[in-house]
mmCIF file of N, CA and C and ligand atoms in Angstrom:
data_model
loop_
_atom_site.group_PDB
_atom_site.id
_atom_site.type_symbol
_atom_site.label_atom_id
_atom_site.label_comp_id
_atom_site.label_asym_id
_atom_site.label_seq_id
_atom_site.Cartn_x
_atom_site.Cartn_y
_atom_site.Cartn_z
ATOM 1 N N MET A 58 -14.109 -3.890 -10.047
ATOM 2 C CA MET A 58 -12.982 -3.373 -9.184
ATOM 3 C C MET A 58 -13.814 -1.975 -9.066
ATOM 4 N N VAL A 59 -12.165 -1.781 -7.787
ATOM 5 C CA VAL A 59 -12.148 -0.560 -7.232
ATOM 6 C C VAL A 59 -11.126 0.289 -7.382
ATOM 7 N N LYS A 60 -11.585 1.135 -7.472
ATOM 8 C CA LYS A 60 -10.456 2.851 -8.504
ATOM 9 C C LYS A 60 -9.989 2.278 -6.107
ATOM 10 N N ILE A 61 -7.454 2.704 -6.344
ATOM 11 C CA ILE A 61 -7.065 2.977 -5.807
ATOM 12 C C ILE A 61 -5.892 3.854 -6.445
ATOM 13 N N ILE A 62 -6.419 5.257 -6.007
ATOM 14 C CA ILE A 62 -5.417 5.988 -6.833
ATOM 15 C C ILE A 62 -3.557 6.184 -5.857
ATOM 16 N N TYR A 63 -2.314 5.385 -6.106
ATOM 17 C CA TYR A 63 -1.935 5.425 -5.943
ATOM 18 C C TYR A 63 -0.441 6.550 -6.165
ATOM 19 N N VAL A 64 0.171 7.290 -5.073
ATOM 20 C CA VAL A 64 0.498 7.889 -5.212
ATOM 21 C C VAL A 64 1.605 7.500 -5.473
ATOM 22 N N GLU A 65 2.584 7.567 -6.424
ATOM 23 C CA GLU A 65 4.300 7.335 -6.726
ATOM 24 C C GLU A 65 5.884 8.196 -6.474
ATOM 25 N N PRO A 66 6.698 7.851 -5.984
ATOM 26 C CA PRO A 66 7.706 8.114 -5.202
ATOM 27 C C PRO A 66 8.141 9.717 -5.448
ATOM 28 N N ASP A 67 7.922 9.826 -6.223
ATOM 29 C CA ASP A 67 8.351 11.294 -7.740
ATOM 30 C C ASP A 67 6.840 12.343 -7.327
ATOM 31 N N GLY A 68 6.265 12.353 -6.720
ATOM 32 C CA GLY A 68 4.262 12.591 -7.086
ATOM 33 C C GLY A 68 3.489 11.950 -7.875
ATOM 34 N N THR A 69 3.239 11.958 -8.363
ATOM 35 C CA THR A 69 3.074 11.374 -9.739
ATOM 36 C C THR A 69 1.456 10.832 -9.058
ATOM 37 N N GLU A 70 0.596 10.537 -9.554
ATOM 38 C CA GLU A 70 -1.478 10.231 -8.608
ATOM 39 C C GLU A 70 -1.009 10.087 -10.848
ATOM 40 N N ARG A 71 -1.871 8.188 -9.279
ATOM 41 C CA ARG A 71 -1.980 6.943 -10.743
ATOM 42 C C ARG A 71 -3.436 6.056 -9.890
ATOM 43 N N ALA A 72 -4.763 6.942 -10.469
ATOM 44 C CA ALA A 72 -6.270 6.043 -10.248
ATOM 45 C C ALA A 72 -5.266 4.653 -11.353
ATOM 46 N N VAL A 73 -5.753 3.451 -10.648
ATOM 47 C CA VAL A 73 -6.824 2.344 -10.864
ATOM 48 C C VAL A 73 -8.049 1.602 -10.238
ATOM 49 N N ASP A 74 -7.970 0.750 -11.594
ATOM 50 C CA ASP A 74 -8.868 -0.124 -11.078
ATOM 51 C C ASP A 74 -8.616 -1.387 -10.798
ATOM 52 N N VAL A 75 -8.653 -1.837 -9.098
ATOM 53 C CA VAL A 75 -8.115 -3.424 -8.657
ATOM 54 C C VAL A 75 -9.387 -4.505 -8.551
ATOM 55 N N GLU A 76 -9.504 -4.931 -8.291
ATOM 56 C CA GLU A 76 -10.415 -6.300 -8.852
ATOM 57 C C GLU A 76 -10.042 -6.803 -6.847
ATOM 58 N N GLU A 77 -11.923 -5.963 -6.596
ATOM 59 C CA GLU A 77 -12.062 -6.992 -5.945
ATOM 60 C C GLU A 77 -11.558 -7.499 -4.989
ATOM 61 N N GLY A 78 -10.756 -7.815 -3.970
ATOM 62 C CA GLY A 78 -9.981 -9.384 -3.026
ATOM 63 C C GLY A 78 -8.077 -9.512 -3.126
ATOM 64 N N HIS A 79 -7.720 -8.913 -4.214
ATOM 65 C CA HIS A 79 -6.973 -8.672 -4.677
ATOM 66 C C HIS A 79 -6.256 -8.257 -3.316
ATOM 67 N N SER A 80 -4.928 -7.668 -2.877
ATOM 68 C CA SER A 80 -4.295 -6.549 -2.195
ATOM 69 C C SER A 80 -3.712 -5.115 -3.106
ATOM 70 N N VAL A 81 -3.861 -4.351 -1.932
ATOM 71 C CA VAL A 81 -2.925 -2.554 -2.805
ATOM 72 C C VAL A 81 -2.268 -3.467 -3.416
ATOM 73 N N MET A 82 -1.110 -4.090 -3.249
ATOM 74 C CA MET A 82 0.404 -4.884 -3.361
ATOM 75 C C MET A 82 -0.222 -5.454 -4.830
ATOM 76 N N GLU A 83 -1.247 -5.722 -4.738
ATOM 77 C CA GLU A 83 -1.221 -6.859 -6.483
ATOM 78 C C GLU A 83 -1.423 -6.444 -7.045
ATOM 79 N N GLY A 84 -2.354 -4.223 -6.622
ATOM 80 C CA GLY A 84 -2.938 -4.064 -8.159
ATOM 81 C C GLY A 84 -1.993 -3.337 -8.022
ATOM 82 N N ALA A 85 -0.519 -2.619 -7.506
ATOM 83 C CA ALA A 85 -0.230 -1.909 -8.386
ATOM 84 C C ALA A 85 1.556 -2.671 -9.329
ATOM 85 N N VAL A 86 1.218 -4.244 -8.692
ATOM 86 C CA VAL A 86 2.236 -5.222 -8.992
ATOM 87 C C VAL A 86 1.493 -4.705 -10.226
ATOM 88 N N SER A 87 0.693 -5.188 -11.392
ATOM 89 C CA SER A 87 -0.045 -5.467 -12.181
ATOM 90 C C SER A 87 0.004 -4.020 -12.415
ATOM 91 N N ASN A 88 -0.248 -3.330 -12.507
ATOM 92 C CA ASN A 88 -0.858 -1.586 -13.675
ATOM 93 C C ASN A 88 0.836 -0.757 -13.258
ATOM 94 N N GLY A 89 1.947 -1.222 -12.758
ATOM 95 C CA GLY A 89 3.139 -1.375 -12.888
ATOM 96 C C GLY A 89 3.676 0.230 -12.156
ATOM 97 N N ILE A 90 2.733 0.036 -11.311
ATOM 98 C CA ILE A 90 2.849 1.075 -10.581
ATOM 99 C C ILE A 90 4.454 2.008 -9.765
ATOM 100 N N ARG A 91 4.998 2.495 -10.217
ATOM 101 C CA ARG A 91 6.455 2.718 -9.107
ATOM 102 C C ARG A 91 6.427 2.716 -7.617
ATOM 103 N N GLY A 92 7.475 2.098 -6.824
ATOM 104 C CA GLY A 92 8.363 2.735 -5.982
ATOM 105 C C GLY A 92 7.767 1.270 -4.834
ATOM 106 N N ILE A 93 6.661 0.763 -5.539
ATOM 107 C CA ILE A 93 6.029 -1.150 -4.564
ATOM 108 C C ILE A 93 7.444 -2.287 -5.641
ATOM 109 N N VAL A 94 7.888 -2.801 -4.392
ATOM 110 C CA VAL A 94 8.610 -3.606 -5.290
ATOM 111 C C VAL A 94 8.136 -4.738 -4.066
ATOM 112 N N ALA A 95 7.916 -5.360 -3.449
ATOM 113 C CA ALA A 95 5.838 -6.206 -3.568
ATOM 114 C C ALA A 95 8.049 -7.734 -3.277
ATOM 115 N N GLU A 96 9.366 -7.899 -2.671
ATOM 116 C CA GLU A 96 10.049 -9.102 -2.918
ATOM 117 C C GLU A 96 9.564 -10.256 -2.760
ATOM 118 N N CYS A 97 8.903 -10.932 -1.551
ATOM 119 C CA CYS A 97 8.490 -11.725 -1.587
ATOM 120 C C CYS A 97 7.174 -12.356 -1.358
ATOM 121 N N GLY A 98 6.361 -11.079 -2.276
ATOM 122 C CA GLY A 98 5.381 -11.447 -3.390
ATOM 123 C C GLY A 98 3.884 -11.536 -2.663
ATOM 124 N N GLY A 99 3.576 -11.712 -1.477
ATOM 125 C CA GLY A 99 2.720 -11.378 -0.533
ATOM 126 C C GLY A 99 2.698 -12.356 0.919
ATOM 127 N N ALA A 100 4.120 -12.785 1.442
ATOM 128 C CA ALA A 100 4.432 -13.039 2.063
ATOM 129 C C ALA A 100 3.849 -12.090 3.495
ATOM 130 N N CYS A 101 4.331 -11.323 3.082
ATOM 131 C CA CYS A 101 4.803 -10.712 5.138
ATOM 132 C C CYS A 101 6.333 -11.251 5.992
ATOM 133 N N SER A 102 6.736 -10.725 4.160
ATOM 134 C CA SER A 102 7.723 -11.033 5.054
ATOM 135 C C SER A 102 9.861 -10.302 4.909
ATOM 136 N N CYS A 103 9.231 -9.206 3.556
ATOM 137 C CA CYS A 103 9.945 -8.174 2.939
ATOM 138 C C CYS A 103 10.024 -7.019 3.648
ATOM 139 N N ALA A 104 8.596 -6.327 3.735
ATOM 140 C CA ALA A 104 8.800 -4.982 4.208
ATOM 141 C C ALA A 104 9.216 -4.000 2.521
ATOM 142 N N THR A 105 9.114 -4.671 1.122
ATOM 143 C CA THR A 105 9.540 -3.821 0.177
ATOM 144 C C THR A 105 8.210 -2.918 -0.920
ATOM 145 N N CYS A 106 6.075 -3.803 0.167
ATOM 146 C CA CYS A 106 5.881 -3.231 -0.141
ATOM 147 C C CYS A 106 5.045 -2.629 0.478
ATOM 148 N N HIS A 107 5.889 -1.520 1.582
ATOM 149 C CA HIS A 107 5.121 -0.466 2.265
ATOM 150 C C HIS A 107 5.152 0.757 1.654
ATOM 151 N N ALA A 108 3.925 1.245 2.108
ATOM 152 C CA ALA A 108 2.962 2.700 1.186
ATOM 153 C C ALA A 108 2.566 3.633 2.852
ATOM 154 N N TYR A 109 2.344 4.768 2.965
ATOM 155 C CA TYR A 109 1.239 5.303 3.832
ATOM 156 C C TYR A 109 0.472 5.891 3.004
ATOM 157 N N VAL A 110 -1.393 5.083 4.177
ATOM 158 C CA VAL A 110 -2.107 5.366 4.460
ATOM 159 C C VAL A 110 -2.792 7.478 4.266
ATOM 160 N N GLY A 111 -3.012 6.949 3.532
ATOM 161 C CA GLY A 111 -3.379 9.153 2.448
ATOM 162 C C GLY A 111 -4.547 8.341 4.507
ATOM 163 N N ASP A 112 -4.442 10.549 4.820
ATOM 164 C CA ASP A 112 -5.430 10.624 5.861
ATOM 165 C C ASP A 112 -6.896 10.124 5.645
ATOM 166 N N SER A 113 -7.218 9.835 6.878
ATOM 167 C CA SER A 113 -8.236 9.226 6.801
ATOM 168 C C SER A 113 -9.193 8.271 6.793
ATOM 169 N N TRP A 114 -8.564 8.006 5.433
ATOM 170 C CA TRP A 114 -8.487 6.011 5.464
ATOM 171 C C TRP A 114 -7.323 5.484 6.741
ATOM 172 N N LEU A 115 -6.494 5.770 7.027
ATOM 173 C CA LEU A 115 -6.897 4.524 8.499
ATOM 174 C C LEU A 115 -7.455 3.932 9.128
ATOM 175 N N ASP A 116 -8.748 5.038 9.924
ATOM 176 C CA ASP A 116 -9.663 5.061 10.519
ATOM 177 C C ASP A 116 -10.888 4.067 9.682
ATOM 178 N N VAL A 117 -10.392 3.401 8.556
ATOM 179 C CA VAL A 117 -11.609 2.857 7.389
ATOM 180 C C VAL A 117 -10.572 1.077 7.707
ATOM 181 N N ILE A 118 -9.049 1.359 7.342
ATOM 182 C CA ILE A 118 -8.538 0.113 7.031
ATOM 183 C C ILE A 118 -7.674 -1.162 8.589
ATOM 184 N N GLY A 119 -7.849 0.312 9.587
ATOM 185 C CA GLY A 119 -6.884 0.276 10.700
ATOM 186 C C GLY A 119 -5.631 0.861 10.446
ATOM 187 N N ALA A 120 -4.830 -0.359 11.930
ATOM 188 C CA ALA A 120 -3.636 0.454 11.850
ATOM 189 C C ALA A 120 -3.339 -1.232 11.563
ATOM 190 N N ALA A 121 -1.438 -1.597 10.983
ATOM 191 C CA ALA A 121 -1.377 -2.197 11.348
ATOM 192 C C ALA A 121 -1.068 -2.959 12.661
ATOM 193 N N GLU A 122 -0.674 -4.859 12.578
ATOM 194 C CA GLU A 122 -1.064 -5.596 13.717
ATOM 195 C C GLU A 122 -0.731 -6.604 13.256
ATOM 196 N N GLY A 123 0.258 -7.082 14.319
ATOM 197 C CA GLY A 123 1.182 -8.709 14.220
ATOM 198 C C GLY A 123 1.931 -9.004 13.621
ATOM 199 N N ASP A 124 2.371 -10.225 12.361
ATOM 200 C CA ASP A 124 3.365 -9.816 11.640
ATOM 201 C C ASP A 124 3.475 -9.405 11.342
ATOM 202 N N GLU A 125 3.277 -7.687 10.573
ATOM 203 C CA GLU A 125 2.081 -7.162 9.538
ATOM 204 C C GLU A 125 3.055 -5.369 10.550
ATOM 205 N N ALA A 126 2.788 -5.405 11.461
ATOM 206 C CA ALA A 126 4.033 -4.817 12.924
ATOM 207 C C ALA A 126 4.494 -4.956 12.816
ATOM 208 N N ASP A 127 5.442 -5.878 12.707
ATOM 209 C CA ASP A 127 7.087 -6.751 13.172
ATOM 210 C C ASP A 127 7.856 -6.091 12.469
ATOM 211 N N MET A 128 7.427 -6.493 11.158
ATOM 212 C CA MET A 128 7.602 -6.357 9.255
ATOM 213 C C MET A 128 8.262 -5.044 9.123
ATOM 214 N N LEU A 129 7.233 -3.739 10.140
ATOM 215 C CA LEU A 129 7.011 -2.289 9.259
ATOM 216 C C LEU A 129 8.042 -1.777 9.944
ATOM 217 N N GLU A 130 8.204 -1.908 11.599
ATOM 218 C CA GLU A 130 9.923 -2.255 12.318
ATOM 219 C C GLU A 130 11.764 -2.339 11.141
ATOM 220 N N PHE A 131 11.162 -2.635 10.178
ATOM 221 C CA PHE A 131 12.673 -2.824 8.875
ATOM 222 C C PHE A 131 11.579 -2.000 7.912
ATOM 223 N N ALA A 132 10.944 -1.547 8.588
ATOM 224 C CA ALA A 132 10.472 -1.110 6.918
ATOM 225 C C ALA A 132 11.125 0.326 6.286
ATOM 226 N N HIS A 133 11.527 1.801 5.871
ATOM 227 C CA HIS A 133 12.060 2.162 5.908
ATOM 228 C C HIS A 133 11.291 3.560 5.211
ATOM 229 N N GLU A 134 10.744 4.627 6.518
ATOM 230 C CA GLU A 134 10.543 5.583 7.757
ATOM 231 C C GLU A 134 9.881 5.094 7.741
ATOM 232 N N PRO A 135 8.794 4.312 8.708
ATOM 233 C CA PRO A 135 7.742 3.357 9.169
ATOM 234 C C PRO A 135 6.815 4.763 9.600
ATOM 235 N N GLN A 136 6.133 5.176 8.967
ATOM 236 C CA GLN A 136 4.884 6.224 10.515
ATOM 237 C C GLN A 136 3.391 5.457 10.936
ATOM 238 N N ALA A 137 2.818 6.424 11.936
ATOM 239 C CA ALA A 137 1.519 6.019 11.982
ATOM 240 C C ALA A 137 1.004 5.109 11.153
ATOM 241 N N ASN A 138 1.250 5.951 10.409
ATOM 242 C CA ASN A 138 0.296 5.224 8.985
ATOM 243 C C ASN A 138 0.493 5.065 7.337
ATOM 244 N N SER A 139 1.797 4.321 8.482
ATOM 245 C CA SER A 139 2.093 3.547 7.315
ATOM 246 C C SER A 139 1.573 1.437 7.621
ATOM 247 N N ARG A 140 1.806 0.963 6.024
ATOM 248 C CA ARG A 140 1.541 -0.516 6.259
ATOM 249 C C ARG A 140 1.578 -1.055 5.431
ATOM 250 N N LEU A 141 1.510 -2.372 5.698
ATOM 251 C CA LEU A 141 1.871 -3.248 4.128
ATOM 252 C C LEU A 141 1.233 -3.433 3.042
ATOM 253 N N THR A 142 1.262 -3.469 1.937
ATOM 254 C CA THR A 142 0.374 -3.220 0.583
ATOM 255 C C THR A 142 -0.076 -3.778 -0.132
ATOM 256 N N CYS A 143 1.117 -5.715 1.049
ATOM 257 C CA CYS A 143 0.464 -6.481 0.648
ATOM 258 C C CYS A 143 -0.766 -7.394 1.738
ATOM 259 N N GLN A 144 -1.222 -6.544 2.355
ATOM 260 C CA GLN A 144 -2.395 -6.393 3.344
ATOM 261 C C GLN A 144 -3.538 -6.037 4.071
ATOM 262 N N ILE A 145 -2.950 -5.138 2.352
ATOM 263 C CA ILE A 145 -4.983 -4.794 2.427
ATOM 264 C C ILE A 145 -5.659 -5.799 1.807
ATOM 265 N N GLU A 146 -6.455 -5.725 1.864
ATOM 266 C CA GLU A 146 -7.461 -6.426 1.015
ATOM 267 C C GLU A 146 -8.098 -5.470 0.445
ATOM 268 N N VAL A 147 -8.480 -5.684 -0.842
ATOM 269 C CA VAL A 147 -9.684 -4.293 -1.782
ATOM 270 C C VAL A 147 -10.847 -4.970 -1.315
ATOM 271 N N THR A 148 -11.451 -4.364 -0.708
ATOM 272 C CA THR A 148 -13.086 -4.531 -1.151
ATOM 273 C C THR A 148 -13.727 -3.210 -1.535
ATOM 274 N N GLU A 149 -14.935 -3.001 -1.763
ATOM 275 C CA GLU A 149 -16.092 -1.665 -2.176
ATOM 276 C C GLU A 149 -15.811 -0.739 -0.757
ATOM 277 N N ALA A 150 -15.307 -0.694 -0.172
ATOM 278 C CA ALA A 150 -14.751 0.101 0.936
ATOM 279 C C ALA A 150 -13.769 1.035 0.577
ATOM 280 N N LEU A 151 -13.412 0.437 0.484
ATOM 281 C CA LEU A 151 -11.475 1.560 -0.449
ATOM 282 C C LEU A 151 -11.940 1.463 -1.662
ATOM 283 N N GLU A 152 -12.998 1.685 -2.077
ATOM 284 C CA GLU A 152 -13.442 3.023 -3.101
ATOM 285 C C GLU A 152 -12.620 4.220 -2.913
ATOM 286 N N GLY A 153 -11.337 4.545 -3.612
ATOM 287 C CA GLY A 153 -10.215 6.017 -3.301
ATOM 288 C C GLY A 153 -9.107 5.610 -2.907
ATOM 289 N N LEU A 154 -9.152 5.189 -2.232
ATOM 290 C CA LEU A 154 -8.289 4.308 -1.476
ATOM 291 C C LEU A 154 -6.702 5.568 -1.223
ATOM 292 N N ARG A 155 -6.318 6.541 -1.146
ATOM 293 C CA ARG A 155 -5.095 6.880 -1.771
ATOM 294 C C ARG A 155 -3.938 5.845 -0.875
ATOM 295 N N VAL A 156 -3.110 5.689 -1.601
ATOM 296 C CA VAL A 156 -1.702 5.143 -0.418
ATOM 297 C C VAL A 156 -0.365 6.175 -1.101
ATOM 298 N N LEU A 157 0.453 6.672 -0.664
ATOM 299 C CA LEU A 157 1.981 7.536 -0.763
ATOM 300 C C LEU A 157 2.995 6.260 -0.650
ATOM 301 N N ILE A 158 3.404 6.400 -1.444
ATOM 302 C CA ILE A 158 4.382 5.561 -1.406
ATOM 303 C C ILE A 158 6.277 6.127 -1.330
ATOM 304 N N PRO A 159 6.336 5.422 -0.253
ATOM 305 C CA PRO A 159 7.888 6.007 -0.066
ATOM 306 C C PRO A 159 9.020 6.250 -1.806
ATOM 307 N N ASP A 160 9.172 6.890 -1.015
ATOM 308 C CA ASP A 160 11.017 6.931 -2.446
ATOM 309 C C ASP A 160 11.809 5.934 -1.644
ATOM 310 N N GLU A 161 12.049 5.132 -0.464
ATOM 311 C CA GLU A 161 12.457 4.166 -1.389
ATOM 312 C C GLU A 161 12.251 3.124 0.124
ATOM 313 N N GLN A 162 12.959 1.790 -0.288
ATOM 314 C CA GLN A 162 12.018 0.078 -0.050
ATOM 315 C C GLN A 162 12.898 -0.523 1.116
ATOM 316 N N ALA A 163 12.858 -0.634 1.529
ATOM 317 C CA ALA A 163 13.339 -1.511 3.196
ATOM 318 C C ALA A 163 14.326 -2.419 1.970
HETATM 319 FE FE1 FES B 86 6.800 -8.471 1.073
HETATM 320 FE FE2 FES B 86 4.390 -7.089 1.482
HETATM 321 S S1 FES B 86 5.084 -7.812 -0.359
HETATM 322 S S2 FES B 86 5.553 -8.086 3.081
#
């Protein structure tokens, strides 16, 4: 299990353990994290699992590319540190990852 810290839209921080191999989106949905909608179930086709990656973590997980970057154009207020959480696979290297969930989803 890998500890992921989700910051919900109202600023509430929730640290939860997510199984390796699952996505950051799945970790949010299965733990009742508020603000991650994930309408398409992880198919990279809805942009409602958008979150901002916490400082310094973008170097570890990398920026969005390809289909994910295209889909992020439909996300609410995308920034340089925006990612679709269904496209981030949880690995040991992400222990302590912090993601900030926006006020609105697409
Ligand atoms: Fe739809 Fe991530 S769950 S793009």
